[in-house]
Each structure stands twice: as structure tokens, then as C-alpha cells.
């Protein structure tokens, strides 16, 4: 497969690689530039859509973690690009596609295949959006506007691919991860500090939880009732949600520091002793990314099938979609309903079976996906033992042949338990009503942590940076 795309490589858009080490200041500027450009795209409306169709949104619960914004150039977010990359990774991990990471030519061809698949996935998703009526009936939009919408969304996907490559070469971390984290943080800040006024049955209130507290205390005569409303109001962000967000954020940061230190010695440094950390969250945020991508695709398929045949009893088993109080179309029955997160404790009281099913599925799925990702990403105990051997690091008191068996006691365990813990934190965050969804907060923290570690490495001298990378 990789060899078959060789003729297409010269025609693919690409970012020129830096000819030397990129200065720290320039890397910071490049990262900021990419973030600002994505924020602009998130606020540029699509031309040709029917505004009345906006409540028909199957990604209502998923947009935060997909870096998606309804009705804009970032409508699809990073979902098609991430899905394309994961399909290729699964093909490589299952040995269905040959790829040798140590061969420079294979790396170039694999990156080209990621671009091609990313563009194709984006085009297919854009066309499916238009055909399924997400922006109104085709008769109302017109064939010209429909083609223009597909062209806008596909072009935005190409720009995202280029920005991702630009950040990887001239910035910090992965561009797609950075865009996801920024979108999540932007959403949380908006829900906390928005000054938009909303008319409710209790009167005029501010949307942002923090400003709503001061606004209610200032405008209401009964201060106790105003404080209670600010703490526990429904259908709008409240102070309890904000405190829950802080709690989950601190918990995730704390868990990031969990690790198992393996006693090692460096052969190149005359047997100098040290310790090699195996992180508890061994696969990072991949379980949440994979699970979220799977759920978003299930949502999309269910909504598209429902639009094609609204009265089909079989399609309703996959997902029964109805508008909620705010006008958003959400699943109220079927598989999609039980895969959707509970929004509060009241949801548990109303339907405990939903919460229990969602908890069990999330824990099992995150643990299983985390374990499976070891083979896909080549980070199994055998791969880690090979990496240590190449770096001339050995485990103290153990022969080289026994290293894999020793590491196998920790690597799979950390992968499964780490993935399940992320799933539990995600469910807990949704259950206590944290802002930005549980998955969103976990993604933001883990991505920001990785970018911070890369920033710390960039500040070190070359000799210390190599040693820092070896033990991270």
C-alpha cells in the first residue's frame, strides 16, 4: 500500500522541515499562531447553510472533544483526520500494512498516506453531512451551495492537516492534540466567565457560572436564595459545576504523577545506577481519544440513518433522537442513549440503569482499548525492553533475556488500570456535572501535561535534554 502512493507524494501539500534546531521563542510563536488561526476558523460561518437546521446536531455532546464548532469551518473538527490516522495505525498494528519506522522512506510514505486518508475521510464526512440534511434539505440548499459547503469543509480539513504538520515541526507537541486542548479550555472558560444574559423562569441570569454568582447576589433581594440558585441552578452552568471541574482537574494532575520506578543501570556510564519510570497512565490519553472517536461515529451513523427513515423501529434501536429543553436533538432511547454520559446526579436518580450501563461500558472499553493500543503503537513490554537495550540500559540484577518477562509484570497492568482509571474519572466528571464533559477535561489535562514536558525538555541543554527524554 505504501509503495502504491509513491507517485502522489510530490503533489501533496507539505510543510518544509527546519534546516536546524528551531529556537524556543520561535516554537512558542509558531504554536500561538496555529492556535489563533484555528480559533478564527472556529468562528468563520459556513456559506450556504440553512440556519433553521441548527438544532439537528448529533455531535452535541461530542463537539467539545472534537475541536468542532457548529456551522463554522471547524464543523467537522479533527474527527475525520484522527479517525483516518487511527485506521492506518490499526492496519500497521495488525500487520495488514507493512511499515518500518526505522526506514526514512517508509516514514515519508506513511505520513503521505495519513494526509491522503485524512483528506478523503474529510471529504466523505462533509458529503455525508450535506446529503443527510444536517444543513437543511438539499432542495432548500441547492446543488451549488451543497457543493460549496463540501468544498469549504474539505479545504478546512486540508488547512488543519498543514497546521498539524507545522506545529509538529516548528511548535510543541501534536497540532491536533493542541487544537483539541485549546477548544476544551475555551469552552470551559466560556461556561465559567460568559457575560451573555439568558431569560429563564426565575428572571434574567448570566450564562457564565462565576459572573452569574455576582450578578444574582447583586440583583436579588433574597441573598440566600440567590446563592442557592447560583450553586445549583439547572440547564445553565453553576458554581457546583465549576468546583467539580477544579476537582477533576486536580485529580487528573495528581494521577499524572503516578509511576513505577524500575531500578536500572547505564552501561555507557560505567554502570551508573538510576531508575526508569513506567507511568501509571502508560498509554496517555489514547483510551479516551479512541473511545470518543468510536462514540462520535456511532452517533453520526445513528442520526444519518434516522434522518433517512425517521419511523424505522430498527433504526430507533440504535438511537431514538428527540429535541431537549434547549432545542438540541439528543438521544432519548436506544444504544446511543445508553452510550451517552449522564449529565447530573438527577439523571442517575431518574434512570440508574443508564448510568450503570454507561459506567461499565466505559471502564471496560477504556481498559480494553488501552491494552490494545500497546500492540498498535509498539509500546509493549517487548518493545520497551528493546528500547532499553538500544539505549544500553539494563535492569539491575537481571539478565537481558529476563527483562521482557520482568517488564511484562508492569506494562500491561499499567495500561489496563490506567485506561480504566481515565474512564472512571470521565464518568465521575460527567456524574458530578463538571464543565466541558469528563472526557474533555481529561484530554485537556493530559495534552497540556505532554506539551509542558516537551517545553521543559526544550529549555534544557542538548546533553541534559537527551537524558531527560530517555527517562520520560
XYZ file of C-alpha atoms in Angstrom:
472
model
C 0.000 0.000 0.000
C 2.746 2.453 0.938
C 4.597 1.878 -2.330
C 1.414 2.445 -4.349
C 1.090 6.057 -3.156
C 4.685 6.996 -4.054
C 3.630 8.781 -7.305
C 1.246 11.015 -5.302
C 3.818 12.264 -2.796
C 5.126 15.200 -4.890
C 1.585 16.555 -5.329
C 0.620 16.535 -1.641
C 0.790 19.776 0.368
C 3.664 19.748 2.841
C 5.463 21.959 5.352
C 9.203 22.272 4.785
C 11.272 20.740 7.565
C 13.538 23.083 9.567
C 17.179 23.039 8.493
C 18.452 23.290 12.066
C 17.286 23.479 15.643
C 14.231 25.740 15.985
C 14.730 28.423 18.684
C 12.479 28.183 21.722
C 10.953 31.626 21.125
C 10.074 30.765 17.521
C 8.477 27.472 18.627
C 6.301 29.382 21.086
C 5.319 31.911 18.404
C 4.520 29.143 15.910
C 2.328 27.335 18.406
C 0.466 30.544 19.242
C -0.017 31.376 15.551
C -1.539 27.932 14.846
C -3.871 28.235 17.836
C -5.071 31.694 16.793
C -5.705 30.562 13.212
C -7.799 27.601 14.400
C -9.759 29.929 16.717
C -10.503 32.169 13.712
C -11.673 29.154 11.693
C -13.912 28.141 14.610
C -15.781 31.437 14.260
C -15.984 31.734 10.447
C -19.512 30.631 9.417
C -20.100 28.305 6.504
C -21.678 29.865 3.426
C -24.877 28.281 2.100
C -26.308 26.515 5.174
C -29.928 26.769 6.342
C -29.864 28.303 9.821
C -33.120 26.654 10.902
C -31.435 23.258 10.796
C -29.009 24.050 13.654
C -30.821 22.060 16.426
C -30.335 18.891 14.356
C -26.919 18.192 15.863
C -25.835 14.589 16.547
C -22.438 15.776 17.858
C -23.985 17.993 20.560
C -22.240 16.087 23.389
C -19.053 15.390 21.418
C -18.139 18.759 19.901
C -16.030 19.832 22.874
C -13.556 16.971 22.495
C -13.600 17.049 18.677
C -12.496 20.708 18.443
C -15.702 21.229 16.490
C -17.947 24.284 16.266
C -21.418 24.063 14.761
C -21.992 25.888 11.479
C -18.368 27.041 11.010
C -15.305 25.911 9.052
C -14.475 23.747 12.084
C -17.783 21.874 11.773
C -16.037 18.502 11.406
C -13.264 19.365 13.849
C -10.396 16.882 13.999
C -12.644 13.792 13.886
C -12.032 12.733 10.227
C -8.267 13.299 10.477
C -7.956 11.456 13.799
C -10.152 8.598 12.518
C -8.000 8.261 9.378
C -4.800 8.158 11.436
C -6.240 5.533 13.770
C -7.341 3.316 10.876
C -3.785 3.359 9.496
C -2.327 2.675 12.944
C -4.663 -0.310 13.341
C -3.632 -1.630 9.921
C 0.036 -1.371 10.915
C -0.557 -2.886 14.356
C -2.474 -5.826 12.878
C 0.366 -6.406 10.342
C -2.045 -5.824 7.449
C 0.213 -2.989 6.251
C 3.999 -3.183 6.371
C 5.677 -0.159 7.928
C 9.207 0.042 9.315
C 9.571 3.142 11.463
C 13.373 2.920 11.285
C 13.368 3.364 7.489
C 13.224 7.013 6.409
C 11.414 6.241 3.135
C 8.688 4.300 4.961
C 8.156 7.213 7.340
C 7.718 9.641 4.435
C 5.262 7.326 2.659
C 3.311 6.667 5.859
C 2.949 10.402 6.530
C 1.771 10.842 2.932
C -0.799 8.072 3.404
C -2.056 9.816 6.551
C -2.570 13.013 4.543
C -4.379 11.216 1.718
C -6.654 9.285 4.078
C -7.276 12.409 6.161
C -8.370 14.390 3.087
C -10.540 11.512 1.814
C -12.176 10.994 5.222
C -12.871 14.730 5.475
C -14.436 14.824 2.001
C -16.619 11.768 2.710
C -17.781 13.172 6.076
C -18.524 16.573 4.504
C -20.546 14.962 1.709
C -22.406 12.753 4.207
C -23.229 15.813 6.328
C -24.774 17.602 3.357
C -26.632 14.585 1.935
C -28.088 13.604 5.333
C -29.682 17.039 5.717
C -27.530 18.458 8.511
C -27.728 21.898 6.887
C -31.280 21.619 5.630
C -32.905 19.735 2.728
C -30.926 19.607 -0.495
C -33.897 21.197 -2.267
C -33.628 24.215 0.036
C -29.834 24.464 -0.117
C -29.415 23.917 -3.837
C -26.786 21.818 -5.603
C -24.392 24.766 -5.945
C -24.457 25.614 -2.236
C -24.188 21.905 -1.338
C -21.019 21.552 -3.418
C -19.668 24.774 -1.928
C -20.259 23.523 1.644
C -18.394 20.285 0.881
C -15.553 22.302 -0.660
C -15.335 24.605 2.393
C -15.235 21.714 4.880
C -12.683 19.763 2.821
C -10.499 22.868 2.475
C -10.669 23.443 6.234
C -9.550 19.827 6.742
C -6.525 20.376 4.492
C -5.622 23.532 6.443
C -5.859 21.546 9.717
C -3.529 18.890 8.305
C -0.994 21.559 7.368
C -1.261 23.272 10.744
C -0.770 19.929 12.489
C 2.419 19.310 10.485
C 3.548 22.905 11.078
C 3.162 22.569 14.863
C 4.977 19.220 14.904
C 7.956 20.726 13.060
C 8.061 24.258 14.448
C 5.947 24.185 17.621
C 5.242 21.977 20.636
C 3.582 18.576 20.557
C 0.938 17.408 18.124
C -1.103 20.087 16.400
C -4.344 18.088 16.553
C -3.931 17.450 20.281
C -3.157 21.125 20.813
C -6.307 22.205 18.962
C -8.428 19.782 20.990
C -6.998 21.072 24.292
C -7.454 24.729 23.299
C -11.062 24.143 22.235
C -11.843 22.350 25.503
C -10.250 25.112 27.599
C -12.040 27.773 25.552
C -15.361 26.055 26.218
C -14.712 25.758 29.968
C -13.645 29.409 30.236
C -16.753 30.490 28.311
C -19.080 28.468 30.579
C -17.375 29.973 33.634
C -16.997 33.615 32.541
C -19.599 34.259 29.834
C -21.475 37.545 30.288
C -24.296 36.556 27.909
C -27.686 37.088 29.549
C -30.350 34.377 29.436
C -34.035 34.799 30.279
C -35.306 31.972 32.496
C -38.405 31.329 34.601
C -36.529 32.811 37.583
C -35.674 36.018 35.684
C -32.651 37.298 33.781
C -29.400 35.454 34.539
C -25.857 35.427 33.171
C -24.678 32.298 31.401
C -21.202 32.120 32.977
C -21.199 30.404 36.371
C -18.823 32.846 38.075
C -20.393 36.053 36.766
C -23.853 34.608 37.473
C -22.911 34.314 41.167
C -22.059 38.032 41.470
C -24.954 39.075 39.237
C -27.516 37.126 41.267
C -26.131 38.337 44.602
C -26.266 41.929 43.320
C -29.720 41.871 41.704
C -31.731 39.610 44.048
C -33.035 40.841 47.369
C -33.022 37.386 48.950
C -29.288 36.695 49.091
C -29.678 33.147 50.438
C -31.985 32.199 47.576
C -29.623 33.908 45.112
C -26.642 31.943 46.456
C -28.603 28.697 46.298
C -29.614 29.440 42.716
C -26.021 30.228 41.732
C -24.821 26.963 43.298
C -27.453 24.564 41.983
C -29.344 26.128 39.052
C -30.332 23.722 36.278
C -29.811 23.998 32.482
C -27.098 26.649 32.972
C -23.540 26.402 34.390
C -23.437 26.819 38.170
C -20.789 27.155 40.864
C -21.074 23.463 41.778
C -20.169 22.589 38.185
C -17.180 24.935 38.363
C -15.927 23.420 41.640
C -16.398 19.924 40.180
C -14.256 20.926 37.209
C -11.456 22.095 39.510
C -11.695 18.834 41.494
C -11.387 16.654 38.360
C -8.560 18.832 37.038
C -6.551 18.462 40.270
C -7.272 14.710 40.439
C -6.061 14.167 36.871
C -2.883 16.180 37.518
C -2.254 14.087 40.638
C -2.711 10.799 38.772
C -0.349 12.002 36.050
C 2.452 11.781 38.625
C 1.811 8.112 39.447
C 4.582 5.833 38.197
C 6.523 2.685 38.961
C 10.286 3.210 39.176
C 12.325 0.321 37.748
C 15.929 0.120 39.075
C 18.319 0.336 36.119
C 21.978 0.931 35.353
C 23.535 2.721 32.369
C 26.175 0.625 30.651
C 27.675 3.600 28.756
C 28.213 5.455 32.047
C 30.242 2.683 33.704
C 27.267 1.128 35.454
C 25.784 4.346 36.831
C 22.590 3.446 38.712
C 19.234 5.133 38.323
C 15.530 4.401 37.891
C 13.316 4.158 34.814
C 9.710 5.325 35.344
C 6.760 3.383 33.958
C 3.825 5.770 34.118
C 0.521 4.562 35.520
C -1.208 6.255 32.555
C 1.087 4.279 30.264
C -0.881 4.900 27.075
C -1.630 8.535 27.937
C -4.956 9.866 26.690
C -5.328 7.338 23.832
C -8.115 5.300 25.542
C -10.278 8.433 25.807
C -9.411 9.530 22.248
C -10.247 6.114 20.784
C -13.443 5.733 22.795
C -14.622 9.250 21.952
C -13.927 8.705 18.240
C -15.907 5.446 18.342
C -18.886 7.073 20.104
C -18.896 10.043 17.706
C -19.022 7.685 14.710
C -21.881 5.711 16.283
C -23.778 8.949 16.884
C -23.221 10.102 13.320
C -24.354 6.804 11.775
C -27.432 6.652 14.009
C -28.512 10.209 13.215
C -27.925 9.749 9.493
C -29.984 6.541 9.453
C -32.731 8.221 11.488
C -32.872 11.116 9.027
C -33.203 8.688 6.117
C -36.035 6.734 7.797
C -37.470 8.538 10.869
C -40.152 5.938 11.608
C -37.985 2.817 11.354
C -38.240 0.761 14.557
C -34.908 -0.957 13.787
C -33.021 2.340 13.468
C -34.567 3.512 16.750
C -32.899 0.558 18.472
C -29.591 2.185 17.537
C -30.760 5.641 18.632
C -34.047 7.480 19.200
C -33.410 11.217 18.818
C -35.626 13.965 20.240
C -35.111 17.700 20.965
C -34.426 18.584 24.606
C -35.450 21.732 26.508
C -32.775 23.843 24.813
C -33.754 22.644 21.333
C -30.742 20.349 20.826
C -31.511 16.945 19.325
C -30.209 14.311 21.777
C -30.627 10.526 22.116
C -33.508 9.569 24.425
C -33.548 5.860 23.677
C -31.657 3.041 22.004
C -27.958 2.229 22.132
C -26.855 5.855 21.639
C -28.800 6.876 24.745
C -27.041 4.305 26.914
C -23.664 5.311 25.449
C -24.313 8.998 26.243
C -22.955 10.326 29.548
C -25.315 11.153 32.436
C -25.375 14.905 32.880
C -26.003 15.107 36.630
C -26.985 13.238 39.781
C -30.611 13.830 38.856
C -30.030 11.726 35.744
C -28.875 8.842 37.946
C -31.974 9.081 40.131
C -34.230 9.251 37.082
C -32.621 6.335 35.225
C -29.995 4.408 37.271
C -29.773 1.665 34.610
C -28.450 4.231 32.122
C -25.675 5.365 34.488
C -24.669 1.818 35.494
C -24.554 0.650 31.865
C -22.538 3.705 30.813
C -20.085 3.209 33.711
C -19.494 -0.478 32.969
C -19.113 0.019 29.203
C -16.749 2.993 29.643
C -14.474 1.193 32.128
C -14.275 -1.990 30.048
C -13.853 -0.125 26.760
C -11.117 2.220 28.040
C -9.200 -0.646 29.661
C -9.503 -2.818 26.549
C -8.558 -0.016 24.143
C -5.573 0.924 26.294
C -4.338 -2.687 26.291
C -4.904 -2.996 22.535
C -3.037 0.227 21.865
C 0.181 -1.367 23.181
C 0.431 -3.569 20.081
C -0.737 -0.851 17.691
C 1.775 1.741 18.960
C 4.602 -0.786 19.527
C 4.897 0.009 23.242
C 4.552 -3.498 24.667
C 6.934 -4.883 27.278
C 9.000 -6.461 24.482
C 9.234 -3.128 22.640
C 10.251 -1.352 25.850
C 12.926 -3.974 26.554
C 14.290 -3.476 23.020
C 14.321 0.305 23.540
C 16.259 -0.043 26.809
C 18.732 -2.394 25.152
C 19.327 0.078 22.291
C 19.995 2.819 24.841
C 22.391 0.481 26.686
C 20.254 0.425 29.817
C 19.801 -2.772 31.809
C 17.713 -3.643 34.861
C 19.872 -4.162 37.916
C 20.342 -7.766 38.953
C 18.679 -9.186 35.820
C 19.937 -10.733 32.613
C 18.905 -9.278 29.276
C 16.807 -12.343 28.387
C 14.630 -11.879 31.505
C 13.957 -8.145 31.047
C 10.871 -8.649 28.853
C 9.319 -11.072 31.335
C 10.034 -8.644 34.196
C 8.536 -5.642 32.360
C 5.515 -7.740 31.394
C 4.518 -7.696 35.067
C 4.015 -3.930 34.936
C 3.353 -2.651 31.390
C 0.039 -4.460 30.624
C -1.179 -3.835 34.179
C -0.484 -0.095 33.962
C -2.108 0.053 30.538
C -5.356 -1.612 31.637
C -5.643 0.046 35.047
C -4.575 3.433 33.664
C -7.159 3.279 30.879
C -9.906 2.159 33.274
C -8.956 4.939 35.723
C -9.286 7.545 32.972
C -12.698 6.071 32.149
C -13.727 6.249 35.813
C -12.590 9.870 36.081
C -14.526 10.694 32.911
C -17.734 9.126 34.241
C -17.249 10.811 37.632
C -16.792 14.201 35.972
C -19.980 13.752 33.958
C -21.844 12.488 37.027
C -20.958 15.489 39.209
C -21.602 17.918 36.343
C -18.088 19.190 35.569
C -17.908 21.840 32.841
C -16.688 20.741 29.423
C -17.536 17.000 29.913
C -15.353 14.481 31.727
C -13.610 13.271 28.577
C -12.854 16.864 27.616
C -11.208 17.724 30.931
C -9.067 14.568 30.877
C -7.957 15.237 27.309
C -7.098 18.849 28.113
C -5.026 17.916 31.172
C -3.128 15.026 29.550
C -2.399 17.038 26.388
C -1.293 20.100 28.357
C 0.922 17.875 30.535
C 2.654 16.442 27.479
C 3.209 19.901 25.968
C 4.618 21.115 29.305
C 7.085 18.196 29.399
C 8.211 18.988 25.836
C 8.607 22.653 26.772
C 10.738 21.694 29.782
C 12.895 19.491 27.559
C 13.353 22.338 25.038
C 14.715 24.604 27.772
C 17.493 22.164 28.731
C 20.984 21.993 27.160
C 21.354 19.272 24.464
C 23.239 16.862 26.754
C 20.645 17.101 29.522
C 17.744 17.049 27.045
C 18.825 13.644 25.732
C 18.940 12.222 29.259
C 15.583 13.855 30.082
C 13.957 12.269 27.020
C 15.400 8.877 27.902
C 13.535 8.745 31.204
C 10.236 10.365 30.187
